[in-house]
Amino acid sequence: MKKVITYGVFDMFHEGHRRLLERAKALGDYLIVGVATDQYAYHRGKYCVVDPVETRLQNVRSCPYVDAVILEDRDGQKVEDVAKYGIDTFAIGDDWYGKFDFLRSACEVVYLPRTPGISSSLLREGRYPELRMGMIGCGRIADRFMHELGYLREIQMVSLYHPSPDSSESVRRFLSRYTYVAKARTLEKLFDQVDAVYVASPHGSHYGYVKAALEAGKHVLCEKPLCLSARQAEELFALAEQSGCVLMEAIKTAYCPGFLNLISLAKSGVIGDICDVESCFTRLTPKNRREWDDPDCAGSLVEFGSYTLLPILKLYGTEDLRWSFQSVTDPSGVDSYTKVLLESGGRLASAKCGLGVKSMGELLICGTRGFIHVDAPWWKTTTFSIHREDPADVQHFAYEFLGDGLRYEIGDFLYRVRGYAGRDHKLLPSESIKAAEIMEDFLRRRARDR
Ligand code: C2G
């Protein structure tokens, strides 16, 4: 019996897939098909797969040419599968021409002509028109955002709004670089041209812009911190709910695979009961930057608190939290280093943020049977390890964090705008609201103490 194997994502199963499987089966007597898991598809840069793995498995399994279906969940798996299943022939579409020649030492490798004119991404675009995005503000993150946006074909930046475009050098530079992006003279003009908005303006203006966009029926991805008032944050999420729009706070860590796996692992009990979480994010920043001189919301906690509070809110929840603050304060009254000390149901946590003091950018999760140490920069979660009492008993984990990591949040934003659920858990409204409450409390105390 001649055994053939092939692999794919098989999103929105279509004629191209069916014809591939038909021809692959014709190469032998028994056809095994490897279907990529959701995580593996994501790992391979497919951020907007529409069908969950169970749907994709079912579609392949019900194809008459298929004799067996397996999951593909890691690089290199094909080499093992060829040996494991005694494969005679590996077949795949010729868009992969040459990419699997390394298998020739173990089996025959056949590249089959792709069926022209059909693909999952075309079908996705067919079902969903390209998402037109507008950007409000043009700060340092604008270029990084545009670079990361390039990894998602199905979303396009079409217009930029800035309150004073003609006097902004960054706007001039941005528009000369991205000539296809229009300059919207007014917010209303911007909203007329787009389906969704990325708010990347200074922190203090987020609330106003997000509210205006939601009232105009636009989906919103807003840079952290979403806003610095619990009431305003609650109002914005309620408004998003009423207007049927997506509202997401852009804290890139929350959407990256490594961090998601870290939190799941920590919650699974591998280190016993979690009793302490210590997070730290410091970046020595020159004094002439907005982080120091913004009249309303300068300072370390406002700048980095969205990151350092995230693992604590993820692990302890947002219901039963008490907190206090310790700061090293600059003569201007701005906090150059702040520790938020938290307690929840007898468990401890500290979130350290620093613009003017340097510390280790690591994350430590401490439990009754061991601890998890996440290497700096933990907010771009790649490597971490589980340690136990026996110093020799260490487990290491490594995940990729691609580029600047914004592609993850953009992919999730697009996925949710398309009405798909299942990724909301990555950053809950309650977590955004609680972070706003803590930072609001800090700013209130600072204003009182001035
Ligand atoms: N295919 C085709 N014609 C099309 C579209 C896809 O012949 N119009 C083939 C592809 O060449 C591939 C298979 O159908 O052999 C599955 O396509 P995808 O679901 O897009 O999978 P892909 O991303 O190519 O994943 O590690 C290998 C990957 O798992 C293959």
Short mmCIF file of N, CA and C in Angstrom, two decimals, residues 258-414:
data_model
loop_
_atom_site.label_atom_id
_atom_site.label_comp_id
_atom_site.label_asym_id
_atom_site.label_seq_id
_atom_site.Cartn_x
_atom_site.Cartn_y
_atom_site.Cartn_z
N GLY A 258 3.54 33.92 23.50
CA GLY A 258 4.36 33.54 24.67
C GLY A 258 3.69 33.92 25.97
N PHE A 259 3.17 35.14 26.03
CA PHE A 259 2.53 35.60 27.28
C PHE A 259 1.26 34.79 27.56
N LEU A 260 0.51 34.53 26.52
CA LEU A 260 -0.73 33.75 26.70
C LEU A 260 -0.41 32.36 27.25
N ASN A 261 0.64 31.75 26.73
CA ASN A 261 1.02 30.41 27.22
C ASN A 261 1.59 30.49 28.63
N LEU A 262 2.32 31.56 28.91
CA LEU A 262 2.88 31.76 30.26
C LEU A 262 1.75 31.83 31.30
N ILE A 263 0.75 32.64 31.02
CA ILE A 263 -0.35 32.82 31.99
C ILE A 263 -1.12 31.51 32.16
N SER A 264 -1.37 30.82 31.03
CA SER A 264 -2.09 29.52 31.12
C SER A 264 -1.30 28.54 31.97
N LEU A 265 0.02 28.50 31.74
CA LEU A 265 0.88 27.57 32.48
C LEU A 265 0.85 27.92 33.97
N ALA A 266 1.00 29.19 34.28
CA ALA A 266 1.02 29.62 35.69
C ALA A 266 -0.30 29.26 36.37
N LYS A 267 -1.39 29.43 35.64
CA LYS A 267 -2.71 29.14 36.22
C LYS A 267 -2.98 27.65 36.31
N SER A 268 -2.18 26.85 35.61
CA SER A 268 -2.47 25.40 35.57
C SER A 268 -1.99 24.69 36.84
N GLY A 269 -1.27 25.46 37.71
CA GLY A 269 -0.86 24.84 38.98
C GLY A 269 0.54 24.25 38.95
N VAL A 270 1.30 24.49 37.88
CA VAL A 270 2.64 23.89 37.78
C VAL A 270 3.57 24.38 38.90
N ILE A 271 3.28 25.58 39.46
CA ILE A 271 4.13 26.03 40.58
C ILE A 271 3.31 26.08 41.87
N GLY A 272 2.22 25.32 41.87
CA GLY A 272 1.36 25.31 43.06
C GLY A 272 0.51 26.57 43.10
N ASP A 273 0.15 27.00 44.29
CA ASP A 273 -0.68 28.20 44.44
C ASP A 273 0.21 29.44 44.29
N ILE A 274 -0.22 30.34 43.43
CA ILE A 274 0.57 31.56 43.21
C ILE A 274 0.38 32.49 44.41
N CYS A 275 1.49 32.93 44.97
CA CYS A 275 1.43 33.79 46.17
C CYS A 275 2.05 35.15 45.97
N ASP A 276 2.87 35.29 44.92
CA ASP A 276 3.49 36.59 44.70
C ASP A 276 3.80 36.76 43.21
N VAL A 277 3.60 37.96 42.71
CA VAL A 277 3.93 38.28 41.31
C VAL A 277 4.74 39.58 41.35
N GLU A 278 5.91 39.55 40.72
CA GLU A 278 6.76 40.76 40.70
C GLU A 278 7.07 41.11 39.25
N SER A 279 6.53 42.24 38.82
CA SER A 279 6.78 42.64 37.43
C SER A 279 7.53 43.97 37.43
N CYS A 280 8.32 44.18 36.40
CA CYS A 280 9.12 45.40 36.34
C CYS A 280 9.32 45.83 34.89
N PHE A 281 9.14 47.13 34.66
CA PHE A 281 9.40 47.69 33.33
C PHE A 281 10.02 49.07 33.56
N THR A 282 11.30 49.21 33.26
CA THR A 282 11.92 50.55 33.38
C THR A 282 12.58 50.89 32.05
N ARG A 283 12.54 52.17 31.71
CA ARG A 283 13.25 52.63 30.50
C ARG A 283 13.72 54.05 30.79
N LEU A 284 15.00 54.22 30.99
CA LEU A 284 15.54 55.55 31.30
C LEU A 284 15.23 56.48 30.14
N THR A 285 14.48 57.53 30.44
CA THR A 285 13.92 58.40 29.38
C THR A 285 14.39 59.84 29.58
N PRO A 286 14.88 60.47 28.50
CA PRO A 286 15.35 61.87 28.62
C PRO A 286 14.22 62.78 29.11
N LYS A 287 14.59 63.81 29.86
CA LYS A 287 13.59 64.66 30.50
C LYS A 287 12.75 65.47 29.51
N ASN A 288 13.21 65.71 28.32
CA ASN A 288 12.42 66.58 27.43
C ASN A 288 11.36 65.79 26.66
N ARG A 289 10.98 64.64 27.17
CA ARG A 289 9.96 63.82 26.49
C ARG A 289 8.61 63.97 27.19
N ARG A 290 7.55 63.65 26.43
CA ARG A 290 6.19 63.80 26.98
C ARG A 290 6.00 62.96 28.24
N GLU A 291 6.77 61.86 28.36
CA GLU A 291 6.61 60.99 29.54
C GLU A 291 6.85 61.79 30.82
N TRP A 292 7.67 62.86 30.70
CA TRP A 292 8.00 63.68 31.89
C TRP A 292 7.16 64.94 31.96
N ASP A 293 6.81 65.49 30.76
CA ASP A 293 6.24 66.85 30.88
C ASP A 293 4.77 66.96 30.48
N ASP A 294 4.11 65.83 30.24
CA ASP A 294 2.66 65.92 29.95
C ASP A 294 1.97 66.49 31.19
N PRO A 295 1.18 67.56 31.02
CA PRO A 295 0.61 68.25 32.19
C PRO A 295 -0.32 67.36 33.01
N ASP A 296 -1.05 66.43 32.33
CA ASP A 296 -2.05 65.66 33.08
C ASP A 296 -1.53 64.31 33.53
N CYS A 297 -0.77 63.66 32.64
CA CYS A 297 -0.51 62.25 32.98
C CYS A 297 0.92 61.85 32.67
N ALA A 298 1.85 62.64 33.18
CA ALA A 298 3.26 62.24 33.04
C ALA A 298 3.59 61.21 34.11
N GLY A 299 4.73 60.58 33.97
CA GLY A 299 5.21 59.71 35.05
C GLY A 299 5.33 58.26 34.69
N SER A 300 6.03 57.54 35.56
CA SER A 300 6.39 56.14 35.30
C SER A 300 5.19 55.21 35.31
N LEU A 301 4.32 55.36 36.29
CA LEU A 301 3.20 54.41 36.39
C LEU A 301 2.29 54.54 35.18
N VAL A 302 1.99 55.78 34.79
CA VAL A 302 1.10 55.96 33.63
C VAL A 302 1.74 55.42 32.37
N GLU A 303 3.06 55.53 32.28
CA GLU A 303 3.74 55.09 31.04
C GLU A 303 3.85 53.58 30.96
N PHE A 304 4.15 52.93 32.08
CA PHE A 304 4.43 51.49 32.02
C PHE A 304 3.45 50.64 32.83
N GLY A 305 2.54 51.28 33.53
CA GLY A 305 1.63 50.52 34.40
C GLY A 305 0.74 49.54 33.64
N SER A 306 0.37 49.89 32.41
CA SER A 306 -0.48 48.97 31.63
C SER A 306 0.23 47.64 31.44
N TYR A 307 1.54 47.68 31.29
CA TYR A 307 2.31 46.42 31.14
C TYR A 307 2.47 45.74 32.49
N THR A 308 3.00 46.48 33.47
CA THR A 308 3.38 45.80 34.72
C THR A 308 2.17 45.30 35.51
N LEU A 309 1.03 45.94 35.33
CA LEU A 309 -0.17 45.46 36.04
C LEU A 309 -0.81 44.27 35.33
N LEU A 310 -0.53 44.10 34.04
CA LEU A 310 -1.21 43.07 33.24
C LEU A 310 -1.09 41.66 33.82
N PRO A 311 0.12 41.14 34.09
CA PRO A 311 0.20 39.77 34.61
C PRO A 311 -0.49 39.61 35.97
N ILE A 312 -0.48 40.70 36.75
CA ILE A 312 -1.11 40.64 38.08
C ILE A 312 -2.64 40.54 37.92
N LEU A 313 -3.18 41.35 37.03
CA LEU A 313 -4.63 41.31 36.79
C LEU A 313 -5.03 39.98 36.14
N LYS A 314 -4.17 39.44 35.30
CA LYS A 314 -4.45 38.16 34.64
C LYS A 314 -4.47 37.02 35.66
N LEU A 315 -3.53 37.08 36.61
CA LEU A 315 -3.38 35.95 37.54
C LEU A 315 -4.29 36.08 38.76
N TYR A 316 -4.56 37.30 39.19
CA TYR A 316 -5.37 37.49 40.42
C TYR A 316 -6.80 37.92 40.12
N GLY A 317 -7.07 38.30 38.87
CA GLY A 317 -8.40 38.80 38.57
C GLY A 317 -8.53 40.25 39.03
N THR A 318 -9.74 40.81 38.88
CA THR A 318 -9.90 42.23 39.15
C THR A 318 -10.87 42.49 40.31
N GLU A 319 -11.39 41.41 40.90
CA GLU A 319 -12.44 41.60 41.92
C GLU A 319 -11.90 42.04 43.28
N ASP A 320 -10.94 41.27 43.77
CA ASP A 320 -10.55 41.45 45.18
C ASP A 320 -9.11 41.97 45.26
N LEU A 321 -8.94 43.26 44.89
CA LEU A 321 -7.58 43.82 44.83
C LEU A 321 -7.48 45.06 45.73
N ARG A 322 -6.42 45.11 46.51
CA ARG A 322 -6.11 46.35 47.24
C ARG A 322 -4.70 46.77 46.86
N TRP A 323 -4.42 48.04 46.89
CA TRP A 323 -3.09 48.46 46.44
C TRP A 323 -2.64 49.72 47.18
N SER A 324 -1.32 49.92 47.15
CA SER A 324 -0.72 51.17 47.67
C SER A 324 0.45 51.50 46.76
N PHE A 325 0.94 52.71 46.92
CA PHE A 325 2.00 53.16 46.01
C PHE A 325 3.23 53.61 46.79
N GLN A 326 4.39 53.35 46.22
CA GLN A 326 5.64 53.94 46.72
C GLN A 326 6.34 54.54 45.50
N SER A 327 6.81 55.79 45.65
CA SER A 327 7.43 56.42 44.48
C SER A 327 8.72 57.12 44.85
N VAL A 328 9.63 57.12 43.90
CA VAL A 328 10.76 58.05 43.93
C VAL A 328 10.30 59.20 43.04
N THR A 329 10.28 60.40 43.63
CA THR A 329 9.67 61.51 42.89
C THR A 329 10.72 62.52 42.43
N ASP A 330 10.57 62.92 41.19
CA ASP A 330 11.46 63.91 40.58
C ASP A 330 11.12 65.30 41.17
N PRO A 331 12.06 66.22 41.23
CA PRO A 331 11.75 67.55 41.79
C PRO A 331 10.51 68.19 41.15
N SER A 332 10.24 67.79 39.90
CA SER A 332 9.05 68.38 39.23
C SER A 332 7.75 67.79 39.79
N GLY A 333 7.90 66.77 40.67
CA GLY A 333 6.69 66.15 41.23
C GLY A 333 6.25 64.92 40.46
N VAL A 334 6.96 64.63 39.35
CA VAL A 334 6.60 63.44 38.54
C VAL A 334 7.31 62.22 39.11
N ASP A 335 6.62 61.07 39.10
CA ASP A 335 7.24 59.86 39.66
C ASP A 335 8.26 59.29 38.68
N SER A 336 9.52 59.26 39.13
CA SER A 336 10.56 58.69 38.25
C SER A 336 10.67 57.19 38.45
N TYR A 337 10.01 56.72 39.52
CA TYR A 337 10.04 55.26 39.79
C TYR A 337 8.88 54.98 40.72
N THR A 338 8.00 54.09 40.36
CA THR A 338 6.85 53.80 41.22
C THR A 338 6.69 52.29 41.38
N LYS A 339 6.45 51.88 42.61
CA LYS A 339 6.08 50.50 42.92
C LYS A 339 4.61 50.50 43.33
N VAL A 340 3.82 49.68 42.63
CA VAL A 340 2.46 49.46 43.10
C VAL A 340 2.51 48.17 43.91
N LEU A 341 2.17 48.25 45.20
CA LEU A 341 2.14 47.04 46.04
C LEU A 341 0.69 46.59 46.12
N LEU A 342 0.43 45.36 45.71
CA LEU A 342 -0.96 44.88 45.65
C LEU A 342 -1.14 43.66 46.53
N GLU A 343 -2.40 43.48 46.94
CA GLU A 343 -2.76 42.29 47.74
C GLU A 343 -4.12 41.81 47.26
N SER A 344 -4.26 40.51 47.15
CA SER A 344 -5.54 39.95 46.71
C SER A 344 -5.74 38.60 47.38
N GLY A 345 -6.70 38.54 48.29
CA GLY A 345 -7.00 37.27 48.96
C GLY A 345 -5.77 36.66 49.61
N GLY A 346 -4.94 37.49 50.22
CA GLY A 346 -3.76 36.98 50.93
C GLY A 346 -2.58 36.76 50.02
N ARG A 347 -2.74 37.05 48.73
CA ARG A 347 -1.61 36.90 47.79
C ARG A 347 -1.01 38.28 47.51
N LEU A 348 0.28 38.30 47.23
CA LEU A 348 0.98 39.59 47.10
C LEU A 348 1.37 39.85 45.65
N ALA A 349 1.67 41.11 45.36
CA ALA A 349 2.18 41.44 44.02
C ALA A 349 2.83 42.81 44.07
N SER A 350 3.76 43.01 43.16
CA SER A 350 4.35 44.36 43.02
C SER A 350 4.59 44.63 41.55
N ALA A 351 4.25 45.85 41.19
CA ALA A 351 4.43 46.27 39.80
C ALA A 351 5.36 47.49 39.84
N LYS A 352 6.57 47.34 39.29
CA LYS A 352 7.57 48.42 39.33
C LYS A 352 7.69 49.08 37.96
N CYS A 353 7.65 50.41 37.97
CA CYS A 353 7.74 51.15 36.70
C CYS A 353 8.77 52.25 36.87
N GLY A 354 9.61 52.48 35.85
CA GLY A 354 10.63 53.52 36.04
C GLY A 354 11.03 54.25 34.77
N LEU A 355 10.94 55.57 34.82
CA LEU A 355 11.45 56.42 33.74
C LEU A 355 12.85 56.95 34.10
N GLY A 356 13.07 57.05 35.44
CA GLY A 356 14.33 57.67 35.87
C GLY A 356 15.17 56.76 36.73
N VAL A 357 14.70 55.52 36.95
CA VAL A 357 15.46 54.55 37.74
C VAL A 357 15.50 53.25 36.96
N LYS A 358 16.65 52.60 36.90
CA LYS A 358 16.79 51.38 36.10
C LYS A 358 16.71 50.15 36.99
N SER A 359 15.95 49.14 36.56
CA SER A 359 15.90 47.87 37.30
C SER A 359 15.80 46.74 36.28
N MET A 360 15.77 45.51 36.76
CA MET A 360 15.73 44.34 35.88
C MET A 360 14.33 44.22 35.26
N GLY A 361 14.24 44.13 33.95
CA GLY A 361 12.95 44.04 33.26
C GLY A 361 12.44 42.61 33.23
N GLU A 362 12.30 42.03 34.43
CA GLU A 362 11.88 40.62 34.45
C GLU A 362 10.54 40.49 35.15
N LEU A 363 9.98 39.29 35.00
CA LEU A 363 8.70 38.97 35.65
C LEU A 363 8.91 37.68 36.44
N LEU A 364 8.50 37.72 37.70
CA LEU A 364 8.67 36.57 38.59
C LEU A 364 7.29 36.20 39.13
N ILE A 365 6.93 34.92 38.96
CA ILE A 365 5.64 34.43 39.48
C ILE A 365 5.98 33.34 40.48
N CYS A 366 5.64 33.59 41.76
CA CYS A 366 6.12 32.73 42.84
C CYS A 366 4.96 31.90 43.41
N GLY A 367 5.21 30.59 43.55
CA GLY A 367 4.15 29.71 44.03
C GLY A 367 4.61 28.79 45.14
N THR A 368 3.70 27.98 45.64
CA THR A 368 4.02 27.11 46.78
C THR A 368 4.84 25.89 46.35
N ARG A 369 5.01 25.67 45.02
CA ARG A 369 5.85 24.53 44.61
C ARG A 369 6.97 24.95 43.67
N GLY A 370 7.14 26.27 43.52
CA GLY A 370 8.22 26.72 42.63
C GLY A 370 7.92 28.10 42.10
N PHE A 371 8.76 28.56 41.16
CA PHE A 371 8.49 29.89 40.58
C PHE A 371 8.76 29.87 39.08
N ILE A 372 8.16 30.85 38.41
CA ILE A 372 8.40 31.02 36.96
C ILE A 372 9.17 32.31 36.80
N HIS A 373 10.29 32.25 36.11
CA HIS A 373 11.09 33.44 35.84
C HIS A 373 11.01 33.74 34.34
N VAL A 374 10.53 34.94 34.03
CA VAL A 374 10.41 35.34 32.61
C VAL A 374 11.54 36.31 32.32
N ASP A 375 12.35 35.96 31.34
CA ASP A 375 13.52 36.79 31.04
C ASP A 375 13.11 38.17 30.52
N ALA A 376 13.95 39.14 30.80
CA ALA A 376 13.72 40.48 30.25
C ALA A 376 13.99 40.47 28.76
N PRO A 377 13.25 41.22 27.96
CA PRO A 377 12.08 42.00 28.32
C PRO A 377 10.85 41.11 28.35
N TRP A 378 10.34 40.87 29.54
CA TRP A 378 9.24 39.89 29.70
C TRP A 378 8.01 40.34 28.93
N TRP A 379 7.87 41.67 28.66
CA TRP A 379 6.65 42.16 27.99
C TRP A 379 6.66 41.83 26.50
N LYS A 380 7.83 41.29 26.05
CA LYS A 380 7.89 40.69 24.71
C LYS A 380 8.18 39.21 24.92
N THR A 381 7.25 38.56 25.58
CA THR A 381 7.49 37.23 26.15
C THR A 381 8.05 36.24 25.13
N THR A 382 9.30 35.80 25.38
CA THR A 382 9.87 34.75 24.51
C THR A 382 10.33 33.56 25.37
N THR A 383 11.28 33.80 26.28
CA THR A 383 11.78 32.65 27.06
C THR A 383 11.44 32.81 28.54
N PHE A 384 11.03 31.66 29.10
CA PHE A 384 10.83 31.65 30.56
C PHE A 384 11.10 30.24 31.08
N SER A 385 11.26 30.16 32.39
CA SER A 385 11.61 28.84 32.95
C SER A 385 10.89 28.63 34.28
N ILE A 386 10.61 27.35 34.53
CA ILE A 386 9.98 26.95 35.79
C ILE A 386 11.06 26.36 36.68
N HIS A 387 11.16 26.88 37.89
CA HIS A 387 12.19 26.42 38.85
C HIS A 387 11.49 25.83 40.07
N ARG A 388 12.10 24.78 40.63
CA ARG A 388 11.55 24.18 41.85
C ARG A 388 12.65 24.12 42.91
N GLU A 389 12.36 23.52 44.04
CA GLU A 389 13.33 23.51 45.16
C GLU A 389 14.66 22.90 44.70
N ASP A 390 14.57 21.84 43.93
CA ASP A 390 15.80 21.20 43.44
C ASP A 390 16.38 22.08 42.32
N PRO A 391 17.52 22.70 42.53
CA PRO A 391 18.09 23.61 41.51
C PRO A 391 18.25 22.94 40.15
N ALA A 392 18.34 21.63 40.13
CA ALA A 392 18.53 20.93 38.85
C ALA A 392 17.18 20.75 38.14
N ASP A 393 16.10 20.95 38.88
CA ASP A 393 14.77 20.72 38.30
C ASP A 393 14.24 22.01 37.67
N VAL A 394 14.67 22.24 36.43
CA VAL A 394 14.26 23.48 35.73
C VAL A 394 13.67 23.10 34.38
N GLN A 395 12.53 23.66 34.04
CA GLN A 395 11.94 23.47 32.70
C GLN A 395 12.03 24.79 31.94
N HIS A 396 12.50 24.71 30.69
CA HIS A 396 12.65 25.93 29.88
C HIS A 396 11.58 25.98 28.79
N PHE A 397 11.11 27.18 28.51
CA PHE A 397 10.11 27.37 27.45
C PHE A 397 10.56 28.51 26.56
N ALA A 398 10.29 28.37 25.27
CA ALA A 398 10.68 29.43 24.33
C ALA A 398 9.58 29.63 23.30
N TYR A 399 9.19 30.87 23.12
CA TYR A 399 8.18 31.21 22.11
C TYR A 399 8.74 32.34 21.26
N GLU A 400 8.24 32.47 20.06
CA GLU A 400 8.75 33.60 19.27
C GLU A 400 7.87 34.82 19.53
N PHE A 401 8.51 35.94 19.40
CA PHE A 401 7.79 37.22 19.48
C PHE A 401 8.23 37.97 18.23
N LEU A 402 7.35 37.98 17.24
CA LEU A 402 7.78 38.45 15.91
C LEU A 402 7.79 39.97 15.83
N GLY A 403 8.86 40.50 15.30
CA GLY A 403 8.96 41.94 15.05
C GLY A 403 8.69 42.73 16.31
N ASP A 404 7.84 43.75 16.16
CA ASP A 404 7.54 44.60 17.31
C ASP A 404 6.31 44.09 18.05
N GLY A 405 5.78 42.99 17.55
CA GLY A 405 4.69 42.33 18.27
C GLY A 405 3.32 42.95 18.07
N LEU A 406 3.25 44.03 17.29
CA LEU A 406 1.94 44.69 17.12
C LEU A 406 1.05 43.88 16.18
N ARG A 407 1.67 43.01 15.37
CA ARG A 407 0.86 42.20 14.43
C ARG A 407 -0.12 41.31 15.18
N TYR A 408 0.22 40.93 16.41
CA TYR A 408 -0.67 40.05 17.15
C TYR A 408 -1.97 40.78 17.52
N GLU A 409 -1.82 41.99 18.05
CA GLU A 409 -3.01 42.74 18.45
C GLU A 409 -3.81 43.17 17.22
N ILE A 410 -3.11 43.49 16.13
CA ILE A 410 -3.81 43.91 14.91
C ILE A 410 -4.59 42.72 14.34
N GLY A 411 -3.98 41.53 14.34
CA GLY A 411 -4.66 40.32 13.87
C GLY A 411 -5.89 40.04 14.70
N ASP A 412 -5.76 40.16 16.01
CA ASP A 412 -6.92 39.91 16.89
C ASP A 412 -8.00 40.96 16.68
N PHE A 413 -7.57 42.19 16.46
CA PHE A 413 -8.54 43.28 16.23
C PHE A 413 -9.34 42.97 14.96
N LEU A 414 -8.64 42.59 13.90
CA LEU A 414 -9.31 42.28 12.63
C LEU A 414 -10.26 41.09 12.82
#
